[in-house]
Short mmCIF file of C-alpha atoms and ligand atoms in Angstrom, two decimals:
data_model
loop_
_atom_site.label_atom_id
_atom_site.label_comp_id
_atom_site.label_asym_id
_atom_site.label_seq_id
_atom_site.Cartn_x
_atom_site.Cartn_y
_atom_site.Cartn_z
CA MET A 7 0.00 0.00 0.00
CA ASP A 8 1.00 3.62 -0.48
CA ASN A 9 -0.94 6.30 1.39
CA ARG A 10 0.57 9.29 -0.36
CA PRO A 11 -1.79 11.43 -2.47
CA ILE A 12 -2.35 11.24 -6.23
CA GLY A 13 -1.32 14.43 -8.03
CA ILE A 14 -3.67 15.63 -10.79
CA PHE A 15 -3.02 18.67 -12.95
CA ASP A 16 -4.52 20.65 -15.79
CA SER A 17 -4.07 24.05 -17.38
CA GLY A 18 -7.19 25.20 -15.50
CA VAL A 19 -10.52 23.91 -14.26
CA GLY A 20 -11.03 21.25 -16.98
CA GLY A 21 -9.06 18.59 -15.11
CA LEU A 22 -11.74 18.65 -12.43
CA THR A 23 -13.78 16.41 -14.75
CA VAL A 24 -11.00 13.80 -14.36
CA ALA A 25 -10.54 14.49 -10.63
CA ALA A 26 -14.28 13.92 -10.09
CA ALA A 27 -14.08 10.57 -11.88
CA VAL A 28 -11.01 9.58 -9.80
CA MET A 29 -12.82 10.49 -6.56
CA LYS A 30 -15.73 8.28 -7.60
CA LYS A 31 -13.64 5.34 -8.79
CA LEU A 32 -11.01 5.55 -6.02
CA PRO A 33 -12.93 6.97 -3.04
CA HIS A 34 -10.16 6.26 -0.52
CA GLU A 35 -7.40 8.08 -2.37
CA GLU A 36 -6.13 11.51 -1.37
CA ILE A 37 -5.75 14.04 -4.18
CA ILE A 38 -3.66 17.13 -4.76
CA TYR A 39 -5.04 19.09 -7.73
CA PHE A 40 -3.26 21.91 -9.49
CA GLY A 41 -4.92 24.11 -12.13
CA ASP A 42 -2.68 26.58 -13.91
CA THR A 43 -5.43 29.18 -14.18
CA ALA A 44 -2.99 32.08 -14.59
CA ARG A 45 -1.59 30.61 -17.80
CA VAL A 46 -4.61 28.87 -19.34
CA PRO A 47 -5.06 28.17 -22.25
CA TYR A 48 -2.19 25.82 -23.03
CA GLY A 49 -3.89 24.79 -26.26
CA SER A 50 -2.78 27.84 -28.24
CA LYS A 51 0.85 27.60 -27.07
CA SER A 52 3.93 25.92 -28.51
CA LYS A 53 5.13 22.45 -27.52
CA GLU A 54 8.16 24.04 -25.79
CA THR A 55 6.02 26.33 -23.65
CA ILE A 56 3.52 23.60 -22.77
CA THR A 57 6.40 21.34 -21.73
CA LYS A 58 8.07 24.08 -19.67
CA PHE A 59 4.83 24.72 -17.75
CA SER A 60 4.20 20.99 -17.32
CA ARG A 61 7.71 20.49 -15.90
CA GLN A 62 7.16 23.25 -13.35
CA ILE A 63 3.97 21.52 -12.22
CA MET A 64 5.71 18.12 -12.09
CA ASP A 65 8.43 19.65 -9.88
CA TYR A 66 5.72 20.98 -7.59
CA MET A 67 4.06 17.56 -7.43
CA LEU A 68 7.40 15.99 -6.55
CA ARG A 69 7.87 18.48 -3.71
CA ARG A 70 4.42 17.47 -2.46
CA ASN A 71 5.54 13.84 -2.43
CA VAL A 72 2.69 12.42 -4.52
CA LYS A 73 2.78 8.72 -5.43
CA MET A 74 1.73 9.23 -9.05
CA VAL A 75 0.68 12.05 -11.34
CA ILE A 76 -2.32 12.05 -13.66
CA ILE A 77 -1.91 14.64 -16.41
CA ALA A 78 -5.58 15.61 -16.67
CA CYS A 79 -4.83 17.79 -19.67
CA ASN A 80 -4.87 16.42 -23.20
CA THR A 81 -2.71 19.28 -24.43
CA SER A 82 0.06 18.51 -21.97
CA SER A 83 -0.42 14.74 -22.45
CA SER A 84 -0.10 14.96 -26.24
CA ASN A 85 2.80 17.42 -26.27
CA SER A 86 4.87 16.66 -23.17
CA TYR A 87 4.19 13.15 -21.86
CA ASP A 88 7.15 11.46 -23.57
CA LEU A 89 9.60 14.01 -22.24
CA LEU A 90 8.09 14.02 -18.74
CA THR A 91 8.23 10.23 -18.44
CA ALA A 92 11.87 10.30 -19.54
CA MET A 93 12.72 13.01 -16.99
CA TYR A 94 10.84 11.91 -13.87
CA ARG A 95 10.98 8.59 -12.09
CA LEU A 96 7.48 9.04 -10.73
CA PRO A 97 4.61 7.04 -12.34
CA ILE A 98 2.84 9.38 -14.77
CA GLN A 99 -0.47 8.69 -16.47
CA GLU A 100 -1.70 10.61 -19.50
CA VAL A 101 -5.25 10.97 -20.82
CA ILE A 102 -4.90 10.27 -24.56
CA MET A 103 -4.94 6.47 -24.34
CA PRO A 104 -8.02 6.38 -22.07
CA GLY A 105 -9.73 8.63 -24.63
CA VAL A 106 -8.78 6.27 -27.45
CA ARG A 107 -10.07 3.26 -25.50
CA ALA A 108 -13.38 4.97 -24.67
CA CYS A 109 -13.88 6.07 -28.28
CA LEU A 110 -13.16 2.62 -29.72
CA ALA A 111 -15.62 1.09 -27.26
CA ALA A 112 -18.30 3.59 -28.29
CA THR A 113 -18.18 3.50 -32.09
CA ARG A 114 -20.12 1.00 -34.19
CA SER A 115 -19.60 2.59 -37.61
CA ASN A 116 -15.86 3.29 -37.14
CA LYS A 117 -16.43 6.88 -38.20
CA VAL A 118 -15.45 9.15 -35.34
CA GLY A 119 -14.82 12.80 -34.62
CA VAL A 120 -12.15 14.15 -32.28
CA ILE A 121 -12.37 17.66 -30.90
CA ALA A 122 -9.53 19.15 -28.88
CA THR A 123 -7.28 22.18 -28.54
CA GLU A 124 -5.08 23.40 -31.39
CA ALA A 125 -1.95 21.96 -29.80
CA THR A 126 -3.54 18.52 -29.26
CA ILE A 127 -4.84 18.34 -32.83
CA ARG A 128 -1.47 19.57 -34.15
CA SER A 129 0.31 16.76 -32.27
CA GLY A 130 -1.72 14.18 -34.25
CA GLU A 131 -1.66 11.83 -31.22
CA TYR A 132 -5.34 10.93 -31.23
CA GLU A 133 -5.48 10.17 -34.95
CA ARG A 134 -2.27 8.17 -34.81
CA ARG A 135 -3.32 6.03 -31.88
CA LEU A 136 -6.90 5.49 -33.09
CA ARG A 137 -5.58 4.33 -36.49
CA ALA A 138 -2.92 2.13 -34.90
CA ALA A 139 -5.50 0.45 -32.64
CA ARG A 140 -8.11 0.04 -35.38
CA PRO A 141 -6.81 0.23 -38.94
CA GLY A 142 -9.47 1.52 -41.33
CA ILE A 143 -11.17 3.75 -38.79
CA GLU A 144 -12.20 7.14 -40.21
CA VAL A 145 -11.14 9.99 -37.93
CA TYR A 146 -12.22 13.60 -38.42
CA SER A 147 -10.43 16.05 -36.15
CA LYS A 148 -11.21 19.63 -35.31
CA ALA A 149 -9.59 22.19 -33.03
CA CYS A 150 -12.14 24.18 -31.02
CA PRO A 151 -10.05 26.90 -29.33
CA LEU A 152 -12.96 29.03 -28.13
CA PHE A 153 -14.44 26.24 -26.00
CA VAL A 154 -11.80 26.61 -23.27
CA PRO A 155 -12.35 30.33 -22.50
CA LEU A 156 -16.12 29.70 -22.57
CA VAL A 157 -15.74 27.03 -19.89
CA GLU A 158 -13.28 29.07 -17.81
CA GLU A 159 -15.86 31.88 -17.94
CA GLY A 160 -18.68 29.56 -16.88
CA TRP A 161 -20.54 30.07 -20.18
CA THR A 162 -21.41 26.44 -20.73
CA SER A 163 -25.07 26.46 -21.71
CA ASN A 164 -25.92 29.89 -23.09
CA GLN A 165 -26.52 30.95 -26.70
CA VAL A 166 -22.89 31.90 -27.26
CA ALA A 167 -21.81 28.37 -26.32
CA GLU A 168 -24.42 26.80 -28.60
CA LEU A 169 -23.60 29.02 -31.60
CA THR A 170 -19.89 28.32 -31.12
CA ALA A 171 -20.56 24.58 -31.01
CA ARG A 172 -22.67 24.76 -34.19
CA GLU A 173 -19.93 26.62 -36.00
CA TYR A 174 -17.16 24.24 -34.90
CA LEU A 175 -19.00 20.93 -35.22
CA GLY A 176 -20.90 21.51 -38.49
CA ASP A 177 -18.39 20.01 -40.90
CA ILE A 178 -17.41 16.96 -38.83
CA LEU A 179 -21.05 16.12 -38.16
CA GLU A 180 -21.70 16.20 -41.92
CA ARG A 181 -19.27 13.27 -42.27
CA GLY A 182 -21.79 11.01 -40.56
CA ILE A 183 -19.75 10.16 -37.44
CA ASP A 184 -21.43 8.06 -34.74
CA SER A 185 -19.07 9.08 -31.89
CA LEU A 186 -17.46 12.34 -30.91
CA LEU A 187 -14.48 12.18 -28.58
CA LEU A 188 -14.06 15.09 -26.20
CA GLY A 189 -10.27 15.35 -26.42
CA CYS A 190 -9.97 18.19 -23.96
CA THR A 191 -10.86 17.93 -20.28
CA HIS A 192 -12.68 21.25 -20.41
CA TYR A 193 -15.20 20.03 -22.99
CA PRO A 194 -17.29 17.70 -20.76
CA LEU A 195 -18.51 20.89 -19.11
CA LEU A 196 -20.15 21.71 -22.45
CA TYR A 197 -21.62 18.21 -22.69
CA GLY A 198 -25.29 19.27 -22.83
CA CYS A 199 -24.61 21.90 -25.45
CA ILE A 200 -22.47 19.58 -27.59
CA GLN A 201 -25.02 16.73 -27.35
CA LYS A 202 -27.79 19.11 -28.40
CA VAL A 203 -25.84 20.27 -31.46
CA ALA A 204 -24.64 16.75 -32.39
CA GLY A 205 -28.10 15.19 -32.01
CA PRO A 206 -29.16 11.86 -30.46
CA GLY A 207 -27.42 9.71 -33.10
CA VAL A 208 -23.94 10.70 -31.92
CA ASN A 209 -22.29 9.27 -28.78
CA ILE A 210 -20.44 12.00 -26.93
CA VAL A 211 -17.36 10.31 -25.45
CA ASN A 212 -15.96 11.71 -22.22
CA PRO A 213 -12.68 9.90 -21.41
CA ALA A 214 -12.69 10.89 -17.71
CA GLU A 215 -14.13 7.61 -16.44
CA THR A 216 -11.73 5.50 -18.49
CA ALA A 217 -8.87 7.67 -17.20
CA ALA A 218 -9.96 6.93 -13.61
CA GLU A 219 -10.23 3.20 -14.42
CA THR A 220 -6.71 3.25 -15.86
CA ALA A 221 -5.43 4.83 -12.63
CA ALA A 222 -7.23 2.20 -10.55
CA GLU A 223 -5.73 -0.61 -12.68
CA PHE A 224 -2.27 0.86 -12.19
CA LEU A 225 -2.64 1.21 -8.39
CA ASP A 226 -3.93 -2.36 -8.13
CA ALA A 227 -1.19 -3.80 -10.32
CA SER A 228 1.49 -2.03 -8.30
CA GLY A 229 -0.10 -2.55 -4.86
CA MET A 230 -0.24 1.19 -4.30
CA ARG A 231 -3.80 1.80 -3.15
CA ARG A 232 -4.30 3.87 -0.01
CA VAL A 233 -5.47 1.82 2.97
CA SER A 234 -6.68 3.89 5.91
CA ALA A 235 -9.67 4.19 8.20
CA SER A 236 -9.63 7.98 7.91
CA ALA A 237 -11.47 9.86 5.15
CA PRO A 238 -9.22 11.08 2.32
CA GLN A 239 -8.14 14.72 2.13
CA TYR A 240 -8.47 16.73 -1.07
CA ALA A 241 -6.35 19.81 -1.68
CA PHE A 242 -6.82 22.21 -4.60
CA TYR A 243 -4.30 24.74 -5.86
CA VAL A 244 -4.49 27.28 -8.65
CA SER A 245 -2.12 29.92 -9.98
CA ASP A 246 -4.80 32.65 -10.24
CA ASP A 247 -8.41 33.49 -9.42
CA THR A 248 -9.90 31.16 -6.80
CA SER A 249 -13.56 32.22 -7.12
CA LYS A 250 -14.05 30.90 -10.68
CA PHE A 251 -12.45 27.67 -9.56
CA LYS A 252 -14.90 27.31 -6.69
CA ARG A 253 -17.84 27.84 -9.04
CA THR A 254 -16.61 25.13 -11.42
CA CYS A 255 -16.01 22.74 -8.51
CA GLN A 256 -19.63 23.19 -7.53
CA LEU A 257 -20.70 22.48 -11.11
CA VAL A 258 -18.51 19.40 -11.64
CA MET A 259 -18.35 17.88 -8.17
CA GLY A 260 -21.40 19.25 -6.43
CA THR A 261 -19.10 20.67 -3.74
CA PRO A 262 -17.61 24.17 -3.89
CA TYR A 263 -14.11 23.20 -2.74
CA ASN A 264 -11.85 26.11 -1.83
CA ALA A 265 -8.61 26.41 -3.73
CA VAL A 266 -5.41 28.02 -2.53
CA LYS A 267 -3.52 30.31 -4.87
CA ILE A 268 0.16 29.47 -5.18
CA GLU A 269 3.05 30.56 -7.35
CA LEU A 270 5.16 27.93 -9.04
CA ALA A 271 8.87 28.48 -8.62
N1 DGL B 352 -8.02 21.10 -20.55
C1 DGL B 352 -6.93 21.04 -21.42
C2 DGL B 352 -6.92 19.81 -22.29
O1 DGL B 352 -7.41 18.79 -21.88
C3 DGL B 352 -6.48 22.22 -22.18
C4 DGL B 352 -7.16 23.51 -22.21
C5 DGL B 352 -6.18 24.60 -22.60
O2 DGL B 352 -5.44 25.00 -21.71
O3 DGL B 352 -6.13 25.01 -23.75
O4 DGL B 352 -6.41 19.84 -23.38
#
């Protein structure tokens, strides 16, 4: 057993969708969450910058003595995971593979859409891994950069969100996809809006649950689950505004957890 916390990070509030799934799947685990709200979005930045920010967060997680880190950010996972795993001896889990698994389980027609940030789409990771796992699959990808600021602003179900979704999703929906993978952890907060625009014939795939299952499989395989009679502690840190964070926590987790603002060295 290993009673140290699990570290989870994202560029902002989006990773809370993964943290919520981890809390549900692994209810005895302690969690330290970091959201880089001062520097969000990562999706419009270069690979070098995304990796620099991700390394600073990894260093912080190491100082906090976490037992593993879940990169709850597709942008960081698709641009920096290889380098981070080479640099740090800590177990690190990314979110691309869980997304691929969830999408493959959902599709019947093998015609899928992937929406994500510009940097994730540019990396080509989703397309590459979907095609490697299922040759012949048709993958239509689209970067949706305005979705992240909408979510950070809390505009998840108004007319602006719906119009934006219609504009972004129009051409991939015309391809006749049966599944749409949410390749950014912010996007599940727009779930209702995206489902409405996509219509009932399209499965909206949120990889968060599969990401939590992958973490549980890893902890079981390595005998690292927390075993304790005391309730787990959750700690949330952000690099900027704490009030928006609290509002999103309420929305995603049903509890308005307080976050502490910190500066990364
Ligand atoms: N939530 C992040 C992701 O999963 C990125 C959002 C951003 O910072 O652009 O890709």
